[in-house]
Coordinates of C-alpha atoms in Angstrom, one line a residue:
M1 CA 13.9 -7.6 -28.6
G2 CA 11.0 -5.6 -27.2
Y3 CA 10.2 -5.1 -23.6
V4 CA 7.3 -3.9 -21.3
A5 CA 7.6 -2.5 -17.8
G6 CA 5.2 -2.5 -14.8
M7 CA 5.4 -0.1 -11.8
D8 CA 3.8 -0.4 -8.4
G9 CA 3.9 3.0 -6.8
G10 CA 2.9 2.6 -3.1
G11 CA 3.1 4.9 -0.2
T12 CA 6.7 4.4 0.7
K13 CA 8.4 3.0 -2.4
T14 CA 7.9 2.1 -6.1
A15 CA 8.7 -1.4 -7.3
L16 CA 9.4 -1.9 -11.0
T17 CA 9.6 -5.0 -13.1
I18 CA 10.8 -5.2 -16.7
A19 CA 9.8 -8.2 -18.8
D20 CA 10.8 -9.3 -22.3
E21 CA 8.4 -10.0 -25.2
R22 CA 8.1 -13.6 -24.0
G23 CA 6.6 -12.4 -20.7
E24 CA 9.7 -13.3 -18.7
A25 CA 10.9 -10.9 -16.0
V26 CA 14.4 -9.7 -16.8
H27 CA 15.0 -7.0 -14.2
R28 CA 13.5 -5.7 -10.9
F29 CA 14.4 -2.8 -8.8
V30 CA 13.0 -0.3 -6.3
S31 CA 12.8 3.5 -6.3
G32 CA 11.1 6.2 -4.2
P33 CA 7.4 6.7 -3.8
I34 CA 5.4 8.4 -6.6
N35 CA 2.2 9.2 -4.7
F36 CA 1.2 12.9 -5.4
N37 CA -1.1 12.8 -2.4
G38 CA 1.8 12.1 0.0
Q39 CA 5.0 13.3 -1.6
D40 CA 6.4 16.5 -3.0
E41 CA 6.7 16.8 -6.7
A42 CA 10.4 17.3 -6.7
S43 CA 11.0 13.9 -5.0
I44 CA 8.5 12.2 -7.4
R45 CA 10.3 13.7 -10.3
R46 CA 13.6 12.3 -9.0
S47 CA 12.1 8.9 -8.7
F48 CA 10.7 9.0 -12.2
E49 CA 14.1 10.1 -13.6
E50 CA 15.8 7.3 -11.8
M51 CA 13.3 4.7 -13.0
F52 CA 13.3 5.7 -16.6
A53 CA 17.1 5.9 -16.7
E54 CA 17.2 2.3 -15.5
I55 CA 14.5 1.2 -18.0
G56 CA 16.5 2.8 -20.8
R57 CA 19.7 1.0 -19.5
V58 CA 18.1 -2.4 -19.3
C59 CA 16.2 -2.2 -22.5
G60 CA 19.0 -0.7 -24.5
G61 CA 17.0 2.6 -24.9
L62 CA 13.6 3.8 -23.9
A63 CA 12.3 3.2 -27.5
N64 CA 12.7 -0.5 -27.0
C65 CA 10.2 -0.5 -24.2
A66 CA 6.9 -0.8 -26.0
R67 CA 4.5 -0.2 -23.2
I68 CA 4.6 0.8 -19.5
C69 CA 1.8 0.3 -17.0
I70 CA 2.0 2.4 -13.8
G71 CA -0.1 1.3 -10.9
A72 CA 0.0 4.2 -8.4
A73 CA -1.6 5.2 -5.2
G74 CA -3.5 8.5 -5.3
V75 CA -4.7 8.3 -8.9
S76 CA -8.3 8.9 -7.7
N77 CA -7.2 12.5 -7.3
P78 CA -8.4 14.0 -10.6
T79 CA -5.2 15.9 -11.3
V80 CA -2.8 13.0 -10.8
V81 CA -3.1 11.2 -14.2
S82 CA -2.3 14.3 -16.2
R83 CA 0.6 15.3 -14.0
M84 CA 2.0 11.8 -14.0
T85 CA 1.7 11.6 -17.8
E86 CA 3.6 14.9 -18.1
L87 CA 6.4 13.6 -15.9
V88 CA 6.7 10.4 -17.9
R89 CA 7.0 12.2 -21.2
S90 CA 9.5 14.7 -19.7
C91 CA 11.7 11.7 -19.0
G92 CA 11.9 11.0 -22.7
Y93 CA 9.5 8.0 -22.9
E94 CA 7.2 8.1 -25.9
G95 CA 5.8 4.6 -25.9
G96 CA 2.5 3.2 -24.8
L97 CA 1.4 4.3 -21.3
I98 CA -1.3 2.9 -19.0
I99 CA -1.9 4.6 -15.6
A100 CA -4.1 2.8 -13.2
G101 CA -4.7 2.6 -9.5
D102 CA -2.3 0.5 -7.6
H103 CA -5.3 -1.6 -6.4
E104 CA -5.9 -2.6 -10.0
T105 CA -2.4 -3.8 -10.7
A106 CA -2.3 -5.5 -7.3
L107 CA -5.5 -7.4 -8.1
R108 CA -4.1 -8.6 -11.4
G109 CA -0.9 -9.8 -9.8
A110 CA -2.5 -11.3 -6.7
H111 CA -4.7 -13.7 -8.7
E112 CA -2.8 -13.6 -12.0
S113 CA -6.3 -12.9 -13.3
P114 CA -8.4 -9.7 -13.7
H115 CA -11.1 -11.2 -11.4
G116 CA -11.4 -11.6 -7.6
M117 CA -10.8 -9.3 -4.6
I118 CA -7.8 -7.9 -3.0
L119 CA -7.4 -6.3 0.4
I120 CA -4.3 -4.1 0.7
A121 CA -3.0 -2.8 4.1
G122 CA 0.4 -1.2 3.6
T123 CA 1.1 2.4 4.3
G124 CA -2.6 2.9 3.2
S125 CA -5.6 0.5 3.0
I126 CA -8.1 -0.4 0.3
C127 CA -10.2 -3.3 -0.8
F128 CA -11.0 -3.7 -4.5
G129 CA -12.8 -6.3 -6.5
R130 CA -14.0 -7.3 -10.0
N131 CA -16.4 -10.1 -10.7
A132 CA -16.6 -12.3 -13.8
A133 CA -19.2 -10.0 -15.4
G134 CA -16.7 -7.1 -15.2
A135 CA -18.4 -5.2 -12.4
E136 CA -16.1 -3.4 -10.0
H137 CA -16.3 -2.0 -6.5
R138 CA -13.7 -0.5 -4.1
A139 CA -13.8 0.5 -0.5
G140 CA -11.3 2.8 1.2
G141 CA -8.2 4.1 -0.4
C142 CA -9.2 7.7 0.0
G143 CA -5.9 8.8 1.7
Y144 CA -4.6 9.1 5.2
L145 CA -6.2 12.5 6.0
I146 CA -9.7 11.0 5.8
D147 CA -9.4 7.3 5.4
D148 CA -6.8 4.4 5.4
E149 CA -8.1 2.7 8.6
G150 CA -6.2 -0.5 9.5
S151 CA -3.2 0.6 7.5
G152 CA 0.4 1.0 8.6
Y153 CA -0.1 4.8 8.9
S154 CA -3.3 4.2 11.0
I155 CA -1.5 1.8 13.3
G156 CA 1.5 4.1 13.7
R157 CA -0.9 6.9 14.6
E158 CA -2.7 4.7 17.1
L159 CA 0.6 3.8 18.7
L160 CA 1.5 7.5 19.2
S161 CA -2.0 8.1 20.5
A162 CA -1.6 5.3 23.0
V163 CA 1.6 6.9 24.3
V164 CA 0.0 10.3 24.9
R165 CA -3.2 8.9 26.4
A166 CA -1.2 6.7 28.8
N167 CA 0.9 9.7 29.7
D168 CA -2.1 11.7 30.9
G169 CA -4.0 8.8 32.5
R170 CA -6.6 8.0 29.9
L171 CA -5.0 4.6 29.5
P172 CA -3.1 2.4 32.0
P173 CA 0.7 2.4 31.5
T174 CA 1.6 0.6 28.3
A175 CA 4.8 -1.0 26.9
I176 CA 4.1 1.0 23.7
T177 CA 5.6 4.0 25.4
S178 CA 9.1 2.6 25.9
L179 CA 9.0 1.0 22.4
V180 CA 8.2 4.3 20.8
Y181 CA 10.8 6.1 22.8
E182 CA 13.5 3.6 21.9
R183 CA 12.5 3.6 18.3
Q184 CA 12.6 7.4 18.0
G185 CA 15.5 8.0 20.3
I186 CA 13.5 10.2 22.6
D187 CA 12.5 10.3 26.3
S188 CA 9.6 12.6 26.8
I189 CA 6.0 13.2 25.7
R190 CA 6.9 16.6 24.4
Q191 CA 9.2 15.0 21.9
V192 CA 6.5 12.6 20.9
I193 CA 4.2 15.6 20.2
G194 CA 7.0 17.4 18.4
F195 CA 7.7 14.4 16.1
A196 CA 4.0 14.0 15.2
H197 CA 3.5 17.7 14.4
D198 CA 6.9 18.4 12.8
K199 CA 6.3 19.6 9.2
T200 CA 9.1 17.3 8.0
T201 CA 7.3 14.2 9.4
N202 CA 5.3 12.5 6.7
K203 CA 3.0 9.6 6.6
K204 CA 5.7 7.0 5.9
D205 CA 7.5 8.2 9.1
I206 CA 4.3 7.5 11.0
A207 CA 3.7 4.2 9.2
A208 CA 7.3 3.1 10.0
L209 CA 6.2 2.7 13.7
A210 CA 3.7 0.0 12.8
P211 CA 6.0 -3.0 13.4
L212 CA 6.2 -2.0 17.1
L213 CA 2.6 -3.3 17.4
S214 CA 3.8 -6.9 17.1
E215 CA 6.5 -6.3 19.8
A216 CA 4.0 -4.9 22.2
C217 CA 1.5 -7.8 21.5
A218 CA 4.3 -10.3 22.1
I219 CA 4.4 -9.2 25.8
G220 CA 0.6 -9.2 26.1
D221 CA 0.2 -5.4 26.2
A222 CA -3.5 -4.5 26.5
A223 CA -3.3 -1.3 24.6
A224 CA -1.6 -3.1 21.7
M225 CA -4.2 -5.8 21.6
A226 CA -6.9 -3.1 21.5
I227 CA -5.2 -1.6 18.4
V228 CA -5.1 -5.1 16.8
R229 CA -8.8 -5.5 17.3
K230 CA -9.6 -2.0 16.0
S231 CA -7.4 -2.4 12.9
A232 CA -8.8 -5.9 12.0
A233 CA -12.4 -4.6 12.4
A234 CA -11.6 -1.7 10.1
L235 CA -10.1 -4.0 7.5
R236 CA -13.1 -6.4 7.7
E237 CA -15.3 -3.3 7.1
L238 CA -13.5 -2.7 3.8
V239 CA -14.1 -6.3 2.6
A240 CA -17.8 -6.5 3.3
P241 CA -19.2 -4.0 0.8
V242 CA -17.0 -5.2 -2.0
A243 CA -18.0 -8.8 -1.4
E244 CA -21.7 -8.0 -1.1
K245 CA -22.0 -5.6 -4.0
L246 CA -20.1 -8.0 -6.4
N247 CA -21.8 -11.1 -5.0
L248 CA -18.4 -12.5 -4.1
Q249 CA -19.1 -13.6 -0.5
G250 CA -17.8 -17.0 -1.6
G251 CA -15.1 -15.7 -3.9
N252 CA -11.3 -15.4 -3.6
L253 CA -9.7 -12.7 -1.5
A254 CA -6.0 -12.0 -1.7
L255 CA -4.1 -10.2 1.1
A256 CA -1.3 -7.8 0.4
G257 CA 0.7 -5.1 2.1
S258 CA 3.1 -5.1 5.0
V259 CA 0.4 -5.0 7.7
L260 CA -1.4 -8.2 6.5
L261 CA 1.7 -10.1 5.5
R262 CA 4.0 -9.2 8.5
N263 CA 1.7 -8.5 11.4
D264 CA 0.5 -12.0 12.6
E265 CA -1.8 -10.5 15.2
V266 CA -3.8 -8.3 12.9
R267 CA -4.0 -11.0 10.2
A268 CA -5.2 -13.6 12.6
E269 CA -7.8 -11.3 14.0
L270 CA -9.0 -10.4 10.5
L271 CA -9.1 -14.0 9.4
G272 CA -11.3 -14.8 12.4
L273 CA -13.7 -12.0 11.5
L274 CA -13.9 -13.0 7.8
N275 CA -14.4 -16.7 8.7
R276 CA -17.3 -15.7 11.0
D277 CA -19.0 -13.4 8.5
F278 CA -18.0 -15.0 5.1
P279 CA -17.4 -18.7 5.8
D280 CA -17.2 -19.6 2.1
M281 CA -14.7 -16.9 1.2
I282 CA -11.3 -18.3 0.1
V283 CA -8.5 -16.1 1.6
Y284 CA -4.8 -16.3 0.7
P285 CA -1.7 -14.2 0.3
A286 CA -1.3 -12.5 -3.1
K287 CA 0.3 -14.9 -5.6
K288 CA 2.5 -12.2 -7.3
E289 CA 3.4 -8.7 -6.5
A290 CA 1.6 -5.7 -8.0
S291 CA 4.5 -4.7 -10.3
W292 CA 4.1 -8.1 -12.0
G293 CA 0.3 -7.3 -12.2
A294 CA 1.3 -4.1 -14.0
V295 CA 3.4 -6.1 -16.4
L296 CA 0.5 -8.4 -17.2
M297 CA -1.7 -5.3 -17.9
A298 CA 1.0 -3.8 -20.1
M299 CA 1.3 -7.0 -22.1
S300 CA -2.5 -7.3 -22.6

């Protein structure tokens, strides 16, 4: 029996789905992130080695996996595709290989179709769309150093910023301070600064703070609600040019990523903005995960 595999390489993990020749999922598992823009190459190599060992085990040998589609964050970096291809081949896989942006595989899984729009706000943020004529447009997704507004990383950074601004009087006292202190096991602003600037702190460590936003909102914290409004406005800003350039103001928009699926406040605020500006747009959670979208791309 032949197999195909689909990978969804996000900012904090890689999800992998293996399907048989009938298009039925036979195995799913999770490994480490494979984003060359946010991880060191040694850790990415370990993730690839783990994943290909598992593919070989499930398929009875890598030769039995006819095609693999990898949807990965960071592929807009012009060096990434060649480096990733080299890693795949070094793991012993010689079959068909497709490397695409994680937004492409996410779109395919979200609608179980190659057409529509998807807004992703996980560790990073991006909106991507393709209309029935095949025209495409994306907004965002340029990495945490210059972009990714409204993402988990952005929210984590905003929470840390609120702590330091409240400490020096630029903001009134905020519940965010105690939540961050408790989460990090610290008790001073110096330790907050140390954490943020420590060379071992990476973007997923900052993004891991994002769930604290909901806790602060639950007690009506003003600084937290301001972050919600700022984040939702940034995400709405991603949707607008995609919808307008592709003439999809009344099209389907799928939502994906931990911020949009788990943060009720950001999602509700965003939905209000979209309903105001694009009343005919149909918005719903992604139907299937991006790794399944990668499987569909591999099969086609």
